[in-house]
Amino acid sequence: MNSKHKQISKYLSLILRHNPEKIGLKLDDNGWASVTELLSRSKRKQPLLTIELLREIVMTNDKQRFSFKENETKIRANQGHSIKVTLGYDSKEPPAFLFHGTVGKFIPAIKEKGILKMSRHHVHLSHDRNTAAKVGARRGIPIILTIRARDMYRDGIQFYQSENGVWLTDHIPSPYIEFAK
Ligand code: HQG
């Protein structure tokens, strides 16, 4: 992903996950926007948003944040929304352990209340420690929490996996979290 792609990817995240009204764009209940409408309403001039650029971003985005459907006439963000959309992912059995990257200042609250989804639709979890470390490092020195995901699932808690492989769930109660000593 080059810096032009990164810039546009951030812009698309803002519009497709959080604030479509910013450009008067409508998303359907499942989060899909019309590509023609997005292109015509986009106020970005530098660089100009074109179907070719959109295609490059959907294909090369480092975390596959976006998907097309219906012959590239619709686009949506794969996860990370703060506005209400139904992504329609099926419930899925998780691996024994999943990982959550965070930072030290949140640990006391997490011990008390568990991991909360905060402003997103779900708690986001990674299947490997490395990815979780990168997620945590966005905020400081990362702390990686190990989640006993299979035990949660056996206890009736639902998990979903998004198009780009991120594991999602509603809430992780503290007893399922292994805090490093
Ligand atoms: C923390 C990015 C206090 C939680 C990333 C996290 C990921 C609590 C922050 C994706 C808490 C929420 C998601 C509690 C959780 N008390 N703090 N009880 N429970 N927290 O950004 O997981 O670039 O909403 O540990 O790479 O950091 O957007 O979630 O630090 O994949 O595609 O509250 O976002 O991907 O932060 O990141 P976020 P996240 P994108």
JSON list of C-alpha atoms and ligand atoms in Angstrom, two decimals:
[
{"chain": "A", "resi": 1, "resn": "MET", "atom": "CA", "xyz": [0.00, 0.00, 0.00]},
{"chain": "A", "resi": 2, "resn": "ASN", "atom": "CA", "xyz": [1.59, 3.32, -0.99]},
{"chain": "A", "resi": 3, "resn": "SER", "atom": "CA", "xyz": [0.89, 6.62, 0.74]},
{"chain": "A", "resi": 4, "resn": "LYS", "atom": "CA", "xyz": [-1.80, 7.62, -1.75]},
{"chain": "A", "resi": 5, "resn": "HIS", "atom": "CA", "xyz": [-3.58, 4.32, -1.07]},
{"chain": "A", "resi": 6, "resn": "LYS", "atom": "CA", "xyz": [-3.21, 4.81, 2.69]},
{"chain": "A", "resi": 7, "resn": "GLN", "atom": "CA", "xyz": [-4.75, 8.25, 2.51]},
{"chain": "A", "resi": 8, "resn": "ILE", "atom": "CA", "xyz": [-7.73, 7.01, 0.49]},
{"chain": "A", "resi": 9, "resn": "SER", "atom": "CA", "xyz": [-8.12, 3.95, 2.70]},
{"chain": "A", "resi": 10, "resn": "LYS", "atom": "CA", "xyz": [-8.45, 6.24, 5.75]},
{"chain": "A", "resi": 11, "resn": "TYR", "atom": "CA", "xyz": [-10.98, 8.37, 3.91]},
{"chain": "A", "resi": 12, "resn": "LEU", "atom": "CA", "xyz": [-13.00, 5.29, 2.90]},
{"chain": "A", "resi": 13, "resn": "SER", "atom": "CA", "xyz": [-12.90, 4.00, 6.50]},
{"chain": "A", "resi": 14, "resn": "LEU", "atom": "CA", "xyz": [-14.29, 7.30, 7.71]},
{"chain": "A", "resi": 15, "resn": "ILE", "atom": "CA", "xyz": [-17.09, 7.34, 5.12]},
{"chain": "A", "resi": 16, "resn": "LEU", "atom": "CA", "xyz": [-18.00, 3.63, 5.04]},
{"chain": "A", "resi": 17, "resn": "ARG", "atom": "CA", "xyz": [-17.63, 2.84, 8.76]},
{"chain": "A", "resi": 18, "resn": "HIS", "atom": "CA", "xyz": [-18.45, 6.00, 10.63]},
{"chain": "A", "resi": 19, "resn": "ASN", "atom": "CA", "xyz": [-19.83, 8.97, 8.75]},
{"chain": "A", "resi": 20, "resn": "PRO", "atom": "CA", "xyz": [-21.44, 8.42, 5.32]},
{"chain": "A", "resi": 21, "resn": "GLU", "atom": "CA", "xyz": [-23.58, 11.55, 5.92]},
{"chain": "A", "resi": 22, "resn": "LYS", "atom": "CA", "xyz": [-20.40, 13.59, 5.65]},
{"chain": "A", "resi": 23, "resn": "ILE", "atom": "CA", "xyz": [-20.84, 13.34, 1.87]},
{"chain": "A", "resi": 24, "resn": "GLY", "atom": "CA", "xyz": [-24.59, 12.57, 1.92]},
{"chain": "A", "resi": 25, "resn": "LEU", "atom": "CA", "xyz": [-23.99, 8.91, 1.07]},
{"chain": "A", "resi": 26, "resn": "LYS", "atom": "CA", "xyz": [-26.58, 6.23, 1.97]},
{"chain": "A", "resi": 27, "resn": "LEU", "atom": "CA", "xyz": [-25.54, 2.77, 3.12]},
{"chain": "A", "resi": 28, "resn": "ASP", "atom": "CA", "xyz": [-28.06, -0.09, 3.04]},
{"chain": "A", "resi": 29, "resn": "ASP", "atom": "CA", "xyz": [-28.78, -2.16, 6.17]},
{"chain": "A", "resi": 30, "resn": "ASN", "atom": "CA", "xyz": [-25.80, -4.36, 5.42]},
{"chain": "A", "resi": 31, "resn": "GLY", "atom": "CA", "xyz": [-23.39, -1.47, 5.00]},
{"chain": "A", "resi": 32, "resn": "TRP", "atom": "CA", "xyz": [-23.21, -1.46, 1.17]},
{"chain": "A", "resi": 33, "resn": "ALA", "atom": "CA", "xyz": [-22.88, 1.81, -0.74]},
{"chain": "A", "resi": 34, "resn": "SER", "atom": "CA", "xyz": [-23.34, 2.41, -4.44]},
{"chain": "A", "resi": 35, "resn": "VAL", "atom": "CA", "xyz": [-19.92, 2.81, -6.07]},
{"chain": "A", "resi": 36, "resn": "THR", "atom": "CA", "xyz": [-21.21, 5.38, -8.58]},
{"chain": "A", "resi": 37, "resn": "GLU", "atom": "CA", "xyz": [-22.73, 7.42, -5.79]},
{"chain": "A", "resi": 38, "resn": "LEU", "atom": "CA", "xyz": [-19.56, 7.21, -3.69]},
{"chain": "A", "resi": 39, "resn": "LEU", "atom": "CA", "xyz": [-17.42, 8.37, -6.62]},
{"chain": "A", "resi": 40, "resn": "SER", "atom": "CA", "xyz": [-19.71, 11.23, -7.55]},
{"chain": "A", "resi": 41, "resn": "ARG", "atom": "CA", "xyz": [-20.24, 12.42, -3.97]},
{"chain": "A", "resi": 42, "resn": "SER", "atom": "CA", "xyz": [-16.62, 12.13, -2.88]},
{"chain": "A", "resi": 43, "resn": "LYS", "atom": "CA", "xyz": [-15.26, 15.57, -2.27]},
{"chain": "A", "resi": 44, "resn": "ARG", "atom": "CA", "xyz": [-11.69, 14.41, -2.62]},
{"chain": "A", "resi": 45, "resn": "LYS", "atom": "CA", "xyz": [-9.85, 16.08, -5.45]},
{"chain": "A", "resi": 46, "resn": "GLN", "atom": "CA", "xyz": [-6.27, 15.22, -4.56]},
{"chain": "A", "resi": 47, "resn": "PRO", "atom": "CA", "xyz": [-6.06, 12.43, -5.54]},
{"chain": "A", "resi": 48, "resn": "LEU", "atom": "CA", "xyz": [-9.36, 12.19, -7.35]},
{"chain": "A", "resi": 49, "resn": "LEU", "atom": "CA", "xyz": [-11.32, 9.09, -6.38]},
{"chain": "A", "resi": 50, "resn": "THR", "atom": "CA", "xyz": [-11.84, 6.91, -9.46]},
{"chain": "A", "resi": 51, "resn": "ILE", "atom": "CA", "xyz": [-13.04, 3.36, -10.00]},
{"chain": "A", "resi": 52, "resn": "GLU", "atom": "CA", "xyz": [-9.45, 2.33, -10.88]},
{"chain": "A", "resi": 53, "resn": "LEU", "atom": "CA", "xyz": [-8.13, 3.73, -7.59]},
{"chain": "A", "resi": 54, "resn": "LEU", "atom": "CA", "xyz": [-10.97, 2.10, -5.65]},
{"chain": "A", "resi": 55, "resn": "ARG", "atom": "CA", "xyz": [-10.18, -1.23, -7.31]},
{"chain": "A", "resi": 56, "resn": "GLU", "atom": "CA", "xyz": [-6.47, -0.94, -6.40]},
{"chain": "A", "resi": 57, "resn": "ILE", "atom": "CA", "xyz": [-7.39, -0.22, -2.78]},
{"chain": "A", "resi": 58, "resn": "VAL", "atom": "CA", "xyz": [-9.86, -3.09, -2.46]},
{"chain": "A", "resi": 59, "resn": "MET", "atom": "CA", "xyz": [-7.26, -5.46, -3.91]},
{"chain": "A", "resi": 60, "resn": "THR", "atom": "CA", "xyz": [-4.06, -4.26, -2.27]},
{"chain": "A", "resi": 61, "resn": "ASN", "atom": "CA", "xyz": [-5.26, -2.97, 1.11]},
{"chain": "A", "resi": 62, "resn": "ASP", "atom": "CA", "xyz": [-2.97, -4.36, 3.80]},
{"chain": "A", "resi": 63, "resn": "LYS", "atom": "CA", "xyz": [-5.89, -5.56, 5.90]},
{"chain": "A", "resi": 64, "resn": "GLN", "atom": "CA", "xyz": [-8.50, -6.07, 3.20]},
{"chain": "A", "resi": 65, "resn": "ARG", "atom": "CA", "xyz": [-10.72, -3.51, 4.82]},
{"chain": "A", "resi": 66, "resn": "PHE", "atom": "CA", "xyz": [-13.19, -3.25, 1.92]},
{"chain": "A", "resi": 67, "resn": "SER", "atom": "CA", "xyz": [-15.15, -5.54, -0.42]},
{"chain": "A", "resi": 68, "resn": "PHE", "atom": "CA", "xyz": [-16.99, -5.12, -3.68]},
{"chain": "A", "resi": 69, "resn": "LYS", "atom": "CA", "xyz": [-20.09, -7.01, -4.73]},
{"chain": "A", "resi": 70, "resn": "GLU", "atom": "CA", "xyz": [-22.40, -7.17, -7.73]},
{"chain": "A", "resi": 71, "resn": "ASN", "atom": "CA", "xyz": [-19.76, -6.56, -10.33]},
{"chain": "A", "resi": 72, "resn": "GLU", "atom": "CA", "xyz": [-18.08, -3.69, -8.50]},
{"chain": "A", "resi": 73, "resn": "THR", "atom": "CA", "xyz": [-21.32, -1.69, -8.29]},
{"chain": "A", "resi": 74, "resn": "LYS", "atom": "CA", "xyz": [-21.42, -1.91, -4.46]},
{"chain": "A", "resi": 75, "resn": "ILE", "atom": "CA", "xyz": [-18.70, -1.45, -1.84]},
{"chain": "A", "resi": 76, "resn": "ARG", "atom": "CA", "xyz": [-18.57, -1.82, 1.95]},
{"chain": "A", "resi": 77, "resn": "ALA", "atom": "CA", "xyz": [-16.13, -1.94, 4.85]},
{"chain": "A", "resi": 78, "resn": "ASN", "atom": "CA", "xyz": [-15.60, -5.50, 6.09]},
{"chain": "A", "resi": 79, "resn": "GLN", "atom": "CA", "xyz": [-15.67, -4.54, 9.78]},
{"chain": "A", "resi": 80, "resn": "GLY", "atom": "CA", "xyz": [-14.92, -1.75, 12.21]},
{"chain": "A", "resi": 81, "resn": "HIS", "atom": "CA", "xyz": [-18.20, 0.20, 11.90]},
{"chain": "A", "resi": 82, "resn": "SER", "atom": "CA", "xyz": [-19.50, 2.52, 14.55]},
{"chain": "A", "resi": 83, "resn": "ILE", "atom": "CA", "xyz": [-22.78, 3.14, 12.68]},
{"chain": "A", "resi": 84, "resn": "LYS", "atom": "CA", "xyz": [-25.45, 0.47, 12.78]},
{"chain": "A", "resi": 85, "resn": "VAL", "atom": "CA", "xyz": [-25.09, -2.11, 10.01]},
{"chain": "A", "resi": 86, "resn": "THR", "atom": "CA", "xyz": [-25.75, -5.85, 9.87]},
{"chain": "A", "resi": 87, "resn": "LEU", "atom": "CA", "xyz": [-22.71, -7.51, 8.37]},
{"chain": "A", "resi": 88, "resn": "GLY", "atom": "CA", "xyz": [-24.38, -10.91, 8.22]},
{"chain": "A", "resi": 89, "resn": "TYR", "atom": "CA", "xyz": [-21.39, -13.03, 9.18]},
{"chain": "A", "resi": 90, "resn": "ASP", "atom": "CA", "xyz": [-22.29, -16.53, 10.33]},
{"chain": "A", "resi": 91, "resn": "SER", "atom": "CA", "xyz": [-21.46, -17.66, 13.81]},
{"chain": "A", "resi": 92, "resn": "LYS", "atom": "CA", "xyz": [-18.30, -19.79, 13.73]},
{"chain": "A", "resi": 93, "resn": "GLU", "atom": "CA", "xyz": [-16.33, -21.98, 16.15]},
{"chain": "A", "resi": 94, "resn": "PRO", "atom": "CA", "xyz": [-13.11, -20.16, 17.06]},
{"chain": "A", "resi": 95, "resn": "PRO", "atom": "CA", "xyz": [-9.68, -21.72, 17.64]},
{"chain": "A", "resi": 96, "resn": "ALA", "atom": "CA", "xyz": [-8.75, -22.60, 21.23]},
{"chain": "A", "resi": 97, "resn": "PHE", "atom": "CA", "xyz": [-7.04, -19.24, 21.75]},
{"chain": "A", "resi": 98, "resn": "LEU", "atom": "CA", "xyz": [-7.40, -15.80, 20.20]},
{"chain": "A", "resi": 99, "resn": "PHE", "atom": "CA", "xyz": [-5.42, -12.64, 21.00]},
{"chain": "A", "resi": 100, "resn": "HIS", "atom": "CA", "xyz": [-6.25, -9.05, 21.85]},
{"chain": "A", "resi": 101, "resn": "GLY", "atom": "CA", "xyz": [-3.63, -6.30, 21.68]},
{"chain": "A", "resi": 102, "resn": "THR", "atom": "CA", "xyz": [-4.05, -3.42, 24.09]},
{"chain": "A", "resi": 103, "resn": "VAL", "atom": "CA", "xyz": [-1.95, -1.17, 26.35]},
{"chain": "A", "resi": 104, "resn": "GLY", "atom": "CA", "xyz": [-1.15, -1.20, 30.08]},
{"chain": "A", "resi": 105, "resn": "LYS", "atom": "CA", "xyz": [-3.37, 1.72, 31.10]},
{"chain": "A", "resi": 106, "resn": "PHE", "atom": "CA", "xyz": [-6.52, -0.23, 30.10]},
{"chain": "A", "resi": 107, "resn": "ILE", "atom": "CA", "xyz": [-5.62, -3.40, 32.05]},
{"chain": "A", "resi": 108, "resn": "PRO", "atom": "CA", "xyz": [-7.21, -2.48, 35.42]},
{"chain": "A", "resi": 109, "resn": "ALA", "atom": "CA", "xyz": [-10.54, -1.66, 33.69]},
{"chain": "A", "resi": 110, "resn": "ILE", "atom": "CA", "xyz": [-10.33, -4.79, 31.55]},
{"chain": "A", "resi": 111, "resn": "LYS", "atom": "CA", "xyz": [-9.71, -6.90, 34.69]},
{"chain": "A", "resi": 112, "resn": "GLU", "atom": "CA", "xyz": [-12.81, -5.42, 36.21]},
{"chain": "A", "resi": 113, "resn": "LYS", "atom": "CA", "xyz": [-15.24, -5.30, 33.26]},
{"chain": "A", "resi": 114, "resn": "GLY", "atom": "CA", "xyz": [-13.70, -7.59, 30.69]},
{"chain": "A", "resi": 115, "resn": "ILE", "atom": "CA", "xyz": [-12.95, -6.47, 27.12]},
{"chain": "A", "resi": 116, "resn": "LEU", "atom": "CA", "xyz": [-15.71, -4.16, 25.89]},
{"chain": "A", "resi": 117, "resn": "LYS", "atom": "CA", "xyz": [-16.48, -3.25, 22.30]},
{"chain": "A", "resi": 118, "resn": "MET", "atom": "CA", "xyz": [-16.19, 0.46, 23.14]},
{"chain": "A", "resi": 119, "resn": "SER", "atom": "CA", "xyz": [-17.37, 2.47, 20.09]},
{"chain": "A", "resi": 120, "resn": "ARG", "atom": "CA", "xyz": [-17.25, -0.46, 17.63]},
{"chain": "A", "resi": 121, "resn": "HIS", "atom": "CA", "xyz": [-19.89, -3.14, 16.97]},
{"chain": "A", "resi": 122, "resn": "HIS", "atom": "CA", "xyz": [-17.74, -5.94, 18.33]},
{"chain": "A", "resi": 123, "resn": "VAL", "atom": "CA", "xyz": [-14.60, -6.70, 20.24]},
{"chain": "A", "resi": 124, "resn": "HIS", "atom": "CA", "xyz": [-11.89, -7.39, 17.64]},
{"chain": "A", "resi": 125, "resn": "LEU", "atom": "CA", "xyz": [-9.57, -10.36, 18.11]},
{"chain": "A", "resi": 126, "resn": "SER", "atom": "CA", "xyz": [-6.60, -11.69, 16.14]},
{"chain": "A", "resi": 127, "resn": "HIS", "atom": "CA", "xyz": [-5.71, -15.30, 15.44]},
{"chain": "A", "resi": 128, "resn": "ASP", "atom": "CA", "xyz": [-2.00, -14.69, 16.06]},
{"chain": "A", "resi": 129, "resn": "ARG", "atom": "CA", "xyz": [0.04, -12.79, 18.63]},
{"chain": "A", "resi": 130, "resn": "ASN", "atom": "CA", "xyz": [1.92, -10.84, 16.01]},
{"chain": "A", "resi": 131, "resn": "THR", "atom": "CA", "xyz": [-1.19, -9.16, 14.61]},
{"chain": "A", "resi": 132, "resn": "ALA", "atom": "CA", "xyz": [-2.47, -8.46, 18.13]},
{"chain": "A", "resi": 133, "resn": "ALA", "atom": "CA", "xyz": [0.88, -6.83, 18.95]},
{"chain": "A", "resi": 134, "resn": "LYS", "atom": "CA", "xyz": [0.46, -4.48, 15.97]},
{"chain": "A", "resi": 135, "resn": "VAL", "atom": "CA", "xyz": [-3.08, -3.59, 17.05]},
{"chain": "A", "resi": 136, "resn": "GLY", "atom": "CA", "xyz": [-1.85, -2.79, 20.59]},
{"chain": "A", "resi": 137, "resn": "ALA", "atom": "CA", "xyz": [1.18, -0.84, 19.28]},
{"chain": "A", "resi": 138, "resn": "ARG", "atom": "CA", "xyz": [-1.19, 1.76, 17.75]},
{"chain": "A", "resi": 139, "resn": "ARG", "atom": "CA", "xyz": [-1.61, 3.06, 21.31]},
{"chain": "A", "resi": 140, "resn": "GLY", "atom": "CA", "xyz": [1.79, 2.51, 22.96]},
{"chain": "A", "resi": 141, "resn": "ILE", "atom": "CA", "xyz": [3.77, -0.44, 24.26]},
{"chain": "A", "resi": 142, "resn": "PRO", "atom": "CA", "xyz": [1.56, -3.38, 23.36]},
{"chain": "A", "resi": 143, "resn": "ILE", "atom": "CA", "xyz": [0.25, -5.88, 25.85]},
{"chain": "A", "resi": 144, "resn": "ILE", "atom": "CA", "xyz": [-1.14, -9.06, 24.36]},
{"chain": "A", "resi": 145, "resn": "LEU", "atom": "CA", "xyz": [-4.01, -10.75, 26.14]},
{"chain": "A", "resi": 146, "resn": "THR", "atom": "CA", "xyz": [-4.72, -14.41, 25.43]},
{"chain": "A", "resi": 147, "resn": "ILE", "atom": "CA", "xyz": [-8.42, -15.23, 25.22]},
{"chain": "A", "resi": 148, "resn": "ARG", "atom": "CA", "xyz": [-9.80, -18.71, 25.94]},
{"chain": "A", "resi": 149, "resn": "ALA", "atom": "CA", "xyz": [-12.06, -18.45, 22.91]},
{"chain": "A", "resi": 150, "resn": "ARG", "atom": "CA", "xyz": [-13.00, -22.13, 22.58]},
{"chain": "A", "resi": 151, "resn": "ASP", "atom": "CA", "xyz": [-14.12, -22.20, 26.24]},
{"chain": "A", "resi": 152, "resn": "MET", "atom": "CA", "xyz": [-16.27, -19.12, 25.64]},
{"chain": "A", "resi": 153, "resn": "TYR", "atom": "CA", "xyz": [-17.81, -20.75, 22.58]},
{"chain": "A", "resi": 154, "resn": "ARG", "atom": "CA", "xyz": [-18.53, -23.94, 24.53]},
{"chain": "A", "resi": 155, "resn": "ASP", "atom": "CA", "xyz": [-20.22, -21.78, 27.15]},
{"chain": "A", "resi": 156, "resn": "GLY", "atom": "CA", "xyz": [-22.58, -20.46, 24.47]},
{"chain": "A", "resi": 157, "resn": "ILE", "atom": "CA", "xyz": [-20.89, -17.18, 23.48]},
{"chain": "A", "resi": 158, "resn": "GLN", "atom": "CA", "xyz": [-21.05, -16.48, 19.72]},
{"chain": "A", "resi": 159, "resn": "PHE", "atom": "CA", "xyz": [-18.04, -15.67, 17.54]},
{"chain": "A", "resi": 160, "resn": "TYR", "atom": "CA", "xyz": [-17.96, -14.38, 13.96]},
{"chain": "A", "resi": 161, "resn": "GLN", "atom": "CA", "xyz": [-15.17, -14.04, 11.46]},
{"chain": "A", "resi": 162, "resn": "SER", "atom": "CA", "xyz": [-15.16, -11.09, 9.08]},
{"chain": "A", "resi": 163, "resn": "GLU", "atom": "CA", "xyz": [-14.27, -11.21, 5.40]},
{"chain": "A", "resi": 164, "resn": "ASN", "atom": "CA", "xyz": [-10.69, -10.23, 6.24]},
{"chain": "A", "resi": 165, "resn": "GLY", "atom": "CA", "xyz": [-10.14, -12.82, 8.97]},
{"chain": "A", "resi": 166, "resn": "VAL", "atom": "CA", "xyz": [-10.70, -10.66, 12.06]},
{"chain": "A", "resi": 167, "resn": "TRP", "atom": "CA", "xyz": [-12.54, -12.54, 14.86]},
{"chain": "A", "resi": 168, "resn": "LEU", "atom": "CA", "xyz": [-15.47, -10.70, 16.39]},
{"chain": "A", "resi": 169, "resn": "THR", "atom": "CA", "xyz": [-17.51, -11.19, 19.55]},
{"chain": "A", "resi": 170, "resn": "ASP", "atom": "CA", "xyz": [-19.69, -9.03, 21.81]},
{"chain": "A", "resi": 171, "resn": "HIS", "atom": "CA", "xyz": [-17.85, -9.00, 25.10]},
{"chain": "A", "resi": 172, "resn": "ILE", "atom": "CA", "xyz": [-15.06, -10.95, 26.75]},
{"chain": "A", "resi": 173, "resn": "PRO", "atom": "CA", "xyz": [-15.73, -11.52, 30.42]},
{"chain": "A", "resi": 174, "resn": "SER", "atom": "CA", "xyz": [-12.63, -11.32, 32.55]},
{"chain": "A", "resi": 175, "resn": "PRO", "atom": "CA", "xyz": [-12.46, -15.02, 33.58]},
{"chain": "A", "resi": 176, "resn": "TYR", "atom": "CA", "xyz": [-11.72, -15.99, 29.94]},
{"chain": "A", "resi": 177, "resn": "ILE", "atom": "CA", "xyz": [-8.72, -13.65, 29.72]},
{"chain": "A", "resi": 178, "resn": "GLU", "atom": "CA", "xyz": [-5.20, -14.76, 30.61]},
{"chain": "A", "resi": 179, "resn": "PHE", "atom": "CA", "xyz": [-3.39, -11.75, 32.00]},
{"chain": "A", "resi": 180, "resn": "ALA", "atom": "CA", "xyz": [0.40, -11.99, 31.91]},
{"chain": "A", "resi": 181, "resn": "LYS", "atom": "CA", "xyz": [1.86, -12.07, 35.42]},
{"chain": "B", "resi": 1, "resn": "HQG", "atom": "C1", "xyz": [-9.71, -1.07, 24.96]},
{"chain": "B", "resi": 1, "resn": "HQG", "atom": "C2", "xyz": [-7.91, -1.55, 13.80]},
{"chain": "B", "resi": 1, "resn": "HQG", "atom": "C3", "xyz": [-10.88, 0.17, 29.00]},
{"chain": "B", "resi": 1, "resn": "HQG", "atom": "C4", "xyz": [-9.22, -2.06, 23.93]},
{"chain": "B", "resi": 1, "resn": "HQG", "atom": "C5", "xyz": [-7.01, -2.53, 14.52]},
{"chain": "B", "resi": 1, "resn": "HQG", "atom": "C6", "xyz": [-8.71, -1.10, 22.84]},
{"chain": "B", "resi": 1, "resn": "HQG", "atom": "C7", "xyz": [-7.96, -3.65, 14.88]},
{"chain": "B", "resi": 1, "resn": "HQG", "atom": "C8", "xyz": [-10.91, -1.15, 27.14]},
{"chain": "B", "resi": 1, "resn": "HQG", "atom": "C9", "xyz": [-9.66, 0.08, 22.94]},
{"chain": "B", "resi": 1, "resn": "HQG", "atom": "C10", "xyz": [-9.29, -2.97, 15.01]},
{"chain": "B", "resi": 1, "resn": "HQG", "atom": "C11", "xyz": [-11.84, -2.02, 27.76]},
{"chain": "B", "resi": 1, "resn": "HQG", "atom": "C12", "xyz": [-10.72, 0.06, 21.86]},
{"chain": "B", "resi": 1, "resn": "HQG", "atom": "C13", "xyz": [-9.79, -2.93, 16.45]},
{"chain": "B", "resi": 1, "resn": "HQG", "atom": "C14", "xyz": [-12.26, -1.72, 29.05]},
{"chain": "B", "resi": 1, "resn": "HQG", "atom": "C15", "xyz": [-11.42, -2.76, 25.79]},
{"chain": "B", "resi": 1, "resn": "HQG", "atom": "N1", "xyz": [-11.75, -0.62, 29.64]},
{"chain": "B", "resi": 1, "resn": "HQG", "atom": "N2", "xyz": [-10.43, -0.06, 27.75]},
{"chain": "B", "resi": 1, "resn": "HQG", "atom": "N3", "xyz": [-13.11, -2.51, 29.74]},
{"chain": "B", "resi": 1, "resn": "HQG", "atom": "N4", "xyz": [-12.15, -3.00, 26.88]},
{"chain": "B", "resi": 1, "resn": "HQG", "atom": "N5", "xyz": [-10.66, -1.66, 25.93]},
{"chain": "B", "resi": 1, "resn": "HQG", "atom": "O1", "xyz": [-9.79, 0.72, 18.21]},
{"chain": "B", "resi": 1, "resn": "HQG", "atom": "O2", "xyz": [-9.15, -3.75, 19.32]},
{"chain": "B", "resi": 1, "resn": "HQG", "atom": "O3", "xyz": [-7.20, -0.10, 11.11]},
{"chain": "B", "resi": 1, "resn": "HQG", "atom": "O4", "xyz": [-12.09, 0.15, 19.16]},
{"chain": "B", "resi": 1, "resn": "HQG", "atom": "O5", "xyz": [-8.20, -2.89, 24.45]},
{"chain": "B", "resi": 1, "resn": "HQG", "atom": "O6", "xyz": [-5.90, -2.93, 13.75]},
{"chain": "B", "resi": 1, "resn": "HQG", "atom": "O7", "xyz": [-7.77, -1.58, 19.41]},
{"chain": "B", "resi": 1, "resn": "HQG", "atom": "O8", "xyz": [-9.53, 0.09, 11.99]},
{"chain": "B", "resi": 1, "resn": "HQG", "atom": "O9", "xyz": [-10.32, -1.59, 19.17]},
{"chain": "B", "resi": 1, "resn": "HQG", "atom": "O10", "xyz": [-7.41, -0.68, 23.10]},
{"chain": "B", "resi": 1, "resn": "HQG", "atom": "O11", "xyz": [-8.03, -4.66, 13.92]},
{"chain": "B", "resi": 1, "resn": "HQG", "atom": "O12", "xyz": [-8.97, -1.62, 10.24]},
{"chain": "B", "resi": 1, "resn": "HQG", "atom": "O13", "xyz": [-10.32, -0.04, 24.20]},
{"chain": "B", "resi": 1, "resn": "HQG", "atom": "O14", "xyz": [-9.09, -1.63, 14.54]},
{"chain": "B", "resi": 1, "resn": "HQG", "atom": "O15", "xyz": [-8.14, -1.91, 12.48]},
{"chain": "B", "resi": 1, "resn": "HQG", "atom": "O16", "xyz": [-10.09, 0.43, 20.65]},
{"chain": "B", "resi": 1, "resn": "HQG", "atom": "O17", "xyz": [-8.81, -2.30, 17.29]},
{"chain": "B", "resi": 1, "resn": "HQG", "atom": "P1", "xyz": [-10.62, 0.00, 19.22]},
{"chain": "B", "resi": 1, "resn": "HQG", "atom": "P2", "xyz": [-8.94, -2.34, 18.87]},
{"chain": "B", "resi": 1, "resn": "HQG", "atom": "P3", "xyz": [-8.47, -0.82, 11.38]}
]
